[in-house]
JSON list of C-alpha atoms in Angstrom, two decimals:
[
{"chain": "A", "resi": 1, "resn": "UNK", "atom": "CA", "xyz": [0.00, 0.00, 0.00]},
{"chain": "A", "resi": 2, "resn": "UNK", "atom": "CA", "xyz": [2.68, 2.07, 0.91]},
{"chain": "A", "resi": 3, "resn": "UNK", "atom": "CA", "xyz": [4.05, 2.20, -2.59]},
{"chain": "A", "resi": 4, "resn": "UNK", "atom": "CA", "xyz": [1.15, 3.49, -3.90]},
{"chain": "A", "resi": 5, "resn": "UNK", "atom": "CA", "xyz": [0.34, 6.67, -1.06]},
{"chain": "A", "resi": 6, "resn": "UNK", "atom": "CA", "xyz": [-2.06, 4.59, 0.85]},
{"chain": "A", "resi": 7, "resn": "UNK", "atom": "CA", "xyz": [-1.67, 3.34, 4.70]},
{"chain": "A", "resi": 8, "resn": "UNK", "atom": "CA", "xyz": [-4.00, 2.35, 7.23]},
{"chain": "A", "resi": 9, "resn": "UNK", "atom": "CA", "xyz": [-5.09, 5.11, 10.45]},
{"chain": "A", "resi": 10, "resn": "UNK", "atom": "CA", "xyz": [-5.22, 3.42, 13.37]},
{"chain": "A", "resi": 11, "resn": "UNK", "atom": "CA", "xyz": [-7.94, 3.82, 15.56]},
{"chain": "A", "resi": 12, "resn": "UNK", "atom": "CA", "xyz": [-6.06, 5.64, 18.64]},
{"chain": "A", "resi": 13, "resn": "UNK", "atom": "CA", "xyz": [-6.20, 9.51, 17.89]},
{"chain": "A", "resi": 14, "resn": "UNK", "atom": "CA", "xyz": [-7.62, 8.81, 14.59]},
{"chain": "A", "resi": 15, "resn": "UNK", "atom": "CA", "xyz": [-9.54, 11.62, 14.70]},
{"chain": "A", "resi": 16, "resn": "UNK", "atom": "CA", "xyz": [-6.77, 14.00, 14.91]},
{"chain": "A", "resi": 17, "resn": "UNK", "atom": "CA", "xyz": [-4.31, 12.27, 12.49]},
{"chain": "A", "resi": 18, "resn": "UNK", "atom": "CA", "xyz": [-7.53, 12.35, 9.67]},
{"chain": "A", "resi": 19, "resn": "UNK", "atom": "CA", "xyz": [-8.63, 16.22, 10.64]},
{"chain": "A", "resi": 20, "resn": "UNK", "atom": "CA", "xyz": [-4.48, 16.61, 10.01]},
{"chain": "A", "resi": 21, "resn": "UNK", "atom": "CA", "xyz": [-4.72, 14.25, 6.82]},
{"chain": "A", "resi": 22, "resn": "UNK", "atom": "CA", "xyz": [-7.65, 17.02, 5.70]},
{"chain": "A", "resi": 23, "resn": "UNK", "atom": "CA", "xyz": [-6.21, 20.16, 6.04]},
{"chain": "A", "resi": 24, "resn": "UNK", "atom": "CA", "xyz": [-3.85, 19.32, 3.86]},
{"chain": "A", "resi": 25, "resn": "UNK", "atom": "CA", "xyz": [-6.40, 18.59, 1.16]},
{"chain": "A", "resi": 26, "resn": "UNK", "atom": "CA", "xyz": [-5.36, 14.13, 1.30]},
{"chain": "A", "resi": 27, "resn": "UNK", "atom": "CA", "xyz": [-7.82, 11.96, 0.56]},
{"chain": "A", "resi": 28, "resn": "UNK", "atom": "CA", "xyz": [-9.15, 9.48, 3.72]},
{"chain": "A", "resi": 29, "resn": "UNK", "atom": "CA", "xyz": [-10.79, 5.95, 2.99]},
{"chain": "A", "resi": 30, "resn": "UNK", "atom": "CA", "xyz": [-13.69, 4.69, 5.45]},
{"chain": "A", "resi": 31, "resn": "UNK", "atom": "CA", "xyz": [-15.35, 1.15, 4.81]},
{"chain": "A", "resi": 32, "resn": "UNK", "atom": "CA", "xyz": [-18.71, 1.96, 5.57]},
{"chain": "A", "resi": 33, "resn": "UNK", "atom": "CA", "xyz": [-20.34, -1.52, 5.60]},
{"chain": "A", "resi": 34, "resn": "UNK", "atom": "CA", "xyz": [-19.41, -2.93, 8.56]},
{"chain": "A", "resi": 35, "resn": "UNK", "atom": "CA", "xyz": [-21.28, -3.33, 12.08]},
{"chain": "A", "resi": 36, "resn": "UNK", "atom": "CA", "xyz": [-20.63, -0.66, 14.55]},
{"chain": "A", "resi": 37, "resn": "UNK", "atom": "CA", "xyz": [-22.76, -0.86, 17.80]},
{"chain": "A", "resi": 38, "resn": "UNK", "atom": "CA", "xyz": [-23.51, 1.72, 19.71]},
{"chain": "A", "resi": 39, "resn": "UNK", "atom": "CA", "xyz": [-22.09, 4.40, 20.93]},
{"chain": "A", "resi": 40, "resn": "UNK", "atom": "CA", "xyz": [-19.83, 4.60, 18.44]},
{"chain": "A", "resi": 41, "resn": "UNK", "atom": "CA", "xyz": [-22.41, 3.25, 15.86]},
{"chain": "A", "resi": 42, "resn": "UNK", "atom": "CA", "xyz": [-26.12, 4.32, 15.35]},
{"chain": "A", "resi": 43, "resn": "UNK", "atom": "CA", "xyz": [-28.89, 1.89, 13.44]},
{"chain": "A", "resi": 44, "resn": "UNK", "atom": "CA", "xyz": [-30.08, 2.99, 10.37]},
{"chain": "A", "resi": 45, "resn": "UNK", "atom": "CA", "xyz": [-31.74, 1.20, 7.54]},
{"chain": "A", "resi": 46, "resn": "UNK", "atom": "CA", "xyz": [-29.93, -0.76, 5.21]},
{"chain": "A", "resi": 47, "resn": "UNK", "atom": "CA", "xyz": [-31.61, -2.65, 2.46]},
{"chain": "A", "resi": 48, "resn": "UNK", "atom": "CA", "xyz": [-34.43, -2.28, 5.36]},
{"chain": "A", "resi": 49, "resn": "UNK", "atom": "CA", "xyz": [-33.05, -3.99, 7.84]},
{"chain": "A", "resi": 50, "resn": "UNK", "atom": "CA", "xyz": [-32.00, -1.54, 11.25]},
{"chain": "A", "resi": 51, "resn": "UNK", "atom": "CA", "xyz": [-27.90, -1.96, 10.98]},
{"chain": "A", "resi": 52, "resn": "UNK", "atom": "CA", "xyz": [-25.82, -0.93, 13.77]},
{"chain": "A", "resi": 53, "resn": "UNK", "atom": "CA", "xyz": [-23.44, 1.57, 11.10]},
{"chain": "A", "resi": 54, "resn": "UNK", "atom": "CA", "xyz": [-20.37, 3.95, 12.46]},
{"chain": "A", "resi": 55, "resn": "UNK", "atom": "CA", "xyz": [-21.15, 7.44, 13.12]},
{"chain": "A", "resi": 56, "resn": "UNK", "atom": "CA", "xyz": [-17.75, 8.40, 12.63]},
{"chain": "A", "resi": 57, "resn": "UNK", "atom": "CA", "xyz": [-18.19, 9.45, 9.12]},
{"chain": "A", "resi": 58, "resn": "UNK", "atom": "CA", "xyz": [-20.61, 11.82, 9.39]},
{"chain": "A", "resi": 59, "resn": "UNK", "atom": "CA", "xyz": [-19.50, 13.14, 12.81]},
{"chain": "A", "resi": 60, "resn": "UNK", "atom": "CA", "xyz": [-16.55, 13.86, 10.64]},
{"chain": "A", "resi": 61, "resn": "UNK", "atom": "CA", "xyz": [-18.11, 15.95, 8.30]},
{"chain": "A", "resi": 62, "resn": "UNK", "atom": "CA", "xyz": [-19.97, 17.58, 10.77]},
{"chain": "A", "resi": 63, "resn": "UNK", "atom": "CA", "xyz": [-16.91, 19.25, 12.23]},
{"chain": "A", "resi": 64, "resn": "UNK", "atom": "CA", "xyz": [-14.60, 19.53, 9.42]},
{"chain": "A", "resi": 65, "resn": "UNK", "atom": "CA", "xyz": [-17.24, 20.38, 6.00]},
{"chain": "A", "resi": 66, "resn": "UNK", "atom": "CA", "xyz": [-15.30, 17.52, 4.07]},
{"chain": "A", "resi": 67, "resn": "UNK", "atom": "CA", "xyz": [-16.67, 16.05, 0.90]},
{"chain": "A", "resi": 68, "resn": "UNK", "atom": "CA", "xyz": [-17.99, 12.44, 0.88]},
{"chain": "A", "resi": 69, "resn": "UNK", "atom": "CA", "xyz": [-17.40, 10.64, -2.46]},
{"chain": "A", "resi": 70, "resn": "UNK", "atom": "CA", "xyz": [-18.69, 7.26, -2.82]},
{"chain": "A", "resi": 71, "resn": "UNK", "atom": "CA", "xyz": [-16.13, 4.97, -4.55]},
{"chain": "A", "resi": 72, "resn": "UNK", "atom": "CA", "xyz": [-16.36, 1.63, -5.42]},
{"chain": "A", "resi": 73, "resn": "UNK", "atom": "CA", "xyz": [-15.31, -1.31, -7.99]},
{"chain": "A", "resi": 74, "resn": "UNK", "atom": "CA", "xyz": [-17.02, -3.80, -10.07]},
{"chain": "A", "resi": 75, "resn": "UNK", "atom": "CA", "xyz": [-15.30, -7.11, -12.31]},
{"chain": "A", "resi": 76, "resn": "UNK", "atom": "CA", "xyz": [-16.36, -6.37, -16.28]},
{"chain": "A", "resi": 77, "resn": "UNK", "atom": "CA", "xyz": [-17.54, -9.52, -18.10]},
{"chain": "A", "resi": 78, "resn": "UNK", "atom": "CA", "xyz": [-14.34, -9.26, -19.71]},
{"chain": "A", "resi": 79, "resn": "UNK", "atom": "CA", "xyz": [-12.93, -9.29, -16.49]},
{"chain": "A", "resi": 80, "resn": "UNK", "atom": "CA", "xyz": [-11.64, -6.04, -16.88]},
{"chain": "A", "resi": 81, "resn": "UNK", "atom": "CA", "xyz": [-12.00, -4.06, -12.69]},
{"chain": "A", "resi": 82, "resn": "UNK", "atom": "CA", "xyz": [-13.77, -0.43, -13.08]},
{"chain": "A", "resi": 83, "resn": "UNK", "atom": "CA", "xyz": [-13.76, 2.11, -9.97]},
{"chain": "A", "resi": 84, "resn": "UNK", "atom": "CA", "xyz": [-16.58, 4.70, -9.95]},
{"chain": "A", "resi": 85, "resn": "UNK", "atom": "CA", "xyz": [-16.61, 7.52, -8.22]},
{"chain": "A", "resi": 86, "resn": "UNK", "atom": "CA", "xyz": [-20.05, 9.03, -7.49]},
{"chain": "A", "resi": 87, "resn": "UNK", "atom": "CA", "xyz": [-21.18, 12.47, -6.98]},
{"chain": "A", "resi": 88, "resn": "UNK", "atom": "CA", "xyz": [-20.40, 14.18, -3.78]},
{"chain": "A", "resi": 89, "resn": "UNK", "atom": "CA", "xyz": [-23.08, 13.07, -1.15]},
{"chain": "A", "resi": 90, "resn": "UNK", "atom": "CA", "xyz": [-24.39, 16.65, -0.02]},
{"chain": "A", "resi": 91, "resn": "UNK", "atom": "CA", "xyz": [-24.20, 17.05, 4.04]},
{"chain": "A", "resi": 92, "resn": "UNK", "atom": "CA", "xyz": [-27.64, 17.52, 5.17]},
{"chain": "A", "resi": 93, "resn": "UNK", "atom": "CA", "xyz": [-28.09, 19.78, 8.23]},
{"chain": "A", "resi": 94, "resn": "UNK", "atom": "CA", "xyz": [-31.31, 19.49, 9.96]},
{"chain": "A", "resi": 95, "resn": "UNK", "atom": "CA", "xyz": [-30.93, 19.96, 13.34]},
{"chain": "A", "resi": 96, "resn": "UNK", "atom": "CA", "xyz": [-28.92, 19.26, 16.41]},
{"chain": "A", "resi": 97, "resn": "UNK", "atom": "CA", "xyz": [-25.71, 17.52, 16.10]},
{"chain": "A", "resi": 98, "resn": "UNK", "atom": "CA", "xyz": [-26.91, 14.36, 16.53]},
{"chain": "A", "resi": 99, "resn": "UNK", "atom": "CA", "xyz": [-29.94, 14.93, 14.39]},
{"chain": "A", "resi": 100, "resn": "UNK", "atom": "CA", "xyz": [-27.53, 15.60, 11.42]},
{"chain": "A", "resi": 101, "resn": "UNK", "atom": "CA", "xyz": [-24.91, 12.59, 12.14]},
{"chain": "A", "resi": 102, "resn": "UNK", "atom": "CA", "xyz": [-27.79, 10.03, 11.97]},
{"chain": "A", "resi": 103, "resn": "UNK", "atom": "CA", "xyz": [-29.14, 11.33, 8.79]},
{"chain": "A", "resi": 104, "resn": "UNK", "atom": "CA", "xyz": [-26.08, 11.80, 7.18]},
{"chain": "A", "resi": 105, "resn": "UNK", "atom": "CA", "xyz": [-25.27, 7.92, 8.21]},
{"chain": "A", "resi": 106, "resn": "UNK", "atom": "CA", "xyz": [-28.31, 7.23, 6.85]},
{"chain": "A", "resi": 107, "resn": "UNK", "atom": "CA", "xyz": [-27.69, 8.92, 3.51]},
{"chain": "A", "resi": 108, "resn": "UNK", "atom": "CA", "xyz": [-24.04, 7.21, 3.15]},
{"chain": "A", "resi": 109, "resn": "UNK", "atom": "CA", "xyz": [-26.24, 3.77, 3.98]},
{"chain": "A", "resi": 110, "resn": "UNK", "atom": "CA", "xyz": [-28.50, 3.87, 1.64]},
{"chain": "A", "resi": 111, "resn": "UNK", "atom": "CA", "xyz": [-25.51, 5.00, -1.34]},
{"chain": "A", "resi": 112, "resn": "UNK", "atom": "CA", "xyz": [-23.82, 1.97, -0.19]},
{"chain": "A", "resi": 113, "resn": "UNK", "atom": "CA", "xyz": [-27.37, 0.50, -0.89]},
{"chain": "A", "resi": 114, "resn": "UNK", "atom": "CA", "xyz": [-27.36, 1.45, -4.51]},
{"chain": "A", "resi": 115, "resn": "UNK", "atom": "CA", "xyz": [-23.64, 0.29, -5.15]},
{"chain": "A", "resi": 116, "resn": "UNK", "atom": "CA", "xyz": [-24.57, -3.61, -4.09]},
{"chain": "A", "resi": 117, "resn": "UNK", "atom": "CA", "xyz": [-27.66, -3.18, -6.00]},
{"chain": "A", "resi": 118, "resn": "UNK", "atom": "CA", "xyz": [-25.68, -2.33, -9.04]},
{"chain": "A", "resi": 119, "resn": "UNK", "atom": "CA", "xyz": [-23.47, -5.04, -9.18]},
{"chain": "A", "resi": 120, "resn": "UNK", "atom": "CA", "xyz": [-24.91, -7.68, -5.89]},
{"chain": "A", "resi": 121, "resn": "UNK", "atom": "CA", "xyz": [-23.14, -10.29, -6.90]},
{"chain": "A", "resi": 122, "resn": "UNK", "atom": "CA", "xyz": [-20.07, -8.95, -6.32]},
{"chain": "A", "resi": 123, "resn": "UNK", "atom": "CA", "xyz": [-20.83, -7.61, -2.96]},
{"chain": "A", "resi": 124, "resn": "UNK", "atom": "CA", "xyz": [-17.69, -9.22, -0.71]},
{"chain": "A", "resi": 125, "resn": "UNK", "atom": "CA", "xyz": [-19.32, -9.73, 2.67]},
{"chain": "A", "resi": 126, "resn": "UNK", "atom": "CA", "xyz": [-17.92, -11.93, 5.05]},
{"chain": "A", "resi": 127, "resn": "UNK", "atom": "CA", "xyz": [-19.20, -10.17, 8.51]},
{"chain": "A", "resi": 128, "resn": "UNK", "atom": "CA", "xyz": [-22.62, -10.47, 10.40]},
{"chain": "A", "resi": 129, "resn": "UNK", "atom": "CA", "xyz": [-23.91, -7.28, 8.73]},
{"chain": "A", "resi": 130, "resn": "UNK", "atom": "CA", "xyz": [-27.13, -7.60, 11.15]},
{"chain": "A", "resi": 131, "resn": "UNK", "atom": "CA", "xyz": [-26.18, -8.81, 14.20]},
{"chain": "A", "resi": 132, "resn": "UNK", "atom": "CA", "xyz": [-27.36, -6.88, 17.06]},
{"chain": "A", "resi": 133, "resn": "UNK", "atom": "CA", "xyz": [-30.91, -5.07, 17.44]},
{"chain": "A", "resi": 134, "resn": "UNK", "atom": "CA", "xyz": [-31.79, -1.23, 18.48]},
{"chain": "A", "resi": 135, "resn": "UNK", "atom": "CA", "xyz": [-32.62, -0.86, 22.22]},
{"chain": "A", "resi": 136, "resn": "UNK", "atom": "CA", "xyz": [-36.08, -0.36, 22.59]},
{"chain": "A", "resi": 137, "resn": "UNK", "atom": "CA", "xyz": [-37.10, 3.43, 22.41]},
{"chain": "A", "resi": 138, "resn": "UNK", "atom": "CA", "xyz": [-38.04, 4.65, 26.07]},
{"chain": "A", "resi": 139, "resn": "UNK", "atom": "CA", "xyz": [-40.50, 6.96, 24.71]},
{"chain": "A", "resi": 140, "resn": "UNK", "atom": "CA", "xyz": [-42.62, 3.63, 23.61]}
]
């Protein structure tokens, strides 16, 4: 990886070391399809199913106005491997903090969403996507 530009952020002081990464206009990676309980993960929908998804991305955003590109790759028939890169997923701001980092995690969800259902077959998923359930809501 290393020959390329690309390394791995480890999880102590990430936050830092990617806010440092961004002000100097680098690009930062997140694999977004992978089960994040809470706190650290909120559920949102995914191919409707609740999904326990990091919050880090957004919370990310929220603070530091980055852009979020959705990237991904896809095997040809001809075998030939094709990354697309997406539109910029616009930051949606409608309300407190928190308000905005669960809709924005839903938003990246559901592009994820649309990438599988482009090419599902190629989906590589090896975890427990939907283990876990949300706690209950105390207002029910």
């Amino acid at each position: 990886r290393k020959r390329v530009g690309l390394g791995l952020i480890e999880s102590k002081n990430s936050l830092h070391h990617i806010l440092n990464l961004l002000s100097k206009n680098k690009v930062v990676g997140f694999i977004f399809d992978q089960h994040r309980s809470p706190p650290g993960g909120v559920y949102v929908s995914f191919f409707n199913r609740p999904a326990a998804t990091t919050k880090g991305l957004a919370a990310l955003v929220e603070r530091s106005d980055a852009l979020v590109l959705p990237v991904y790759s896809y095997r040809t028939d001809l075998g030939k491997m094709v990354l697309k890169i997406t539109s910029p997923l616009p930051y949606k701001r409608v309300g407190t903090r928190e308000e905005n980092i669960y809709t924005n995690t839903q938003v990246y969800s559901h592009a994820i969403e649309q990438m599988v259902r482009e090419h599902p077959e190629q989906w590589f998923w090896i975890h427990r996507r939907w283990k876990g359930h949300p706690e209950p809501s105390s207002s029910s």
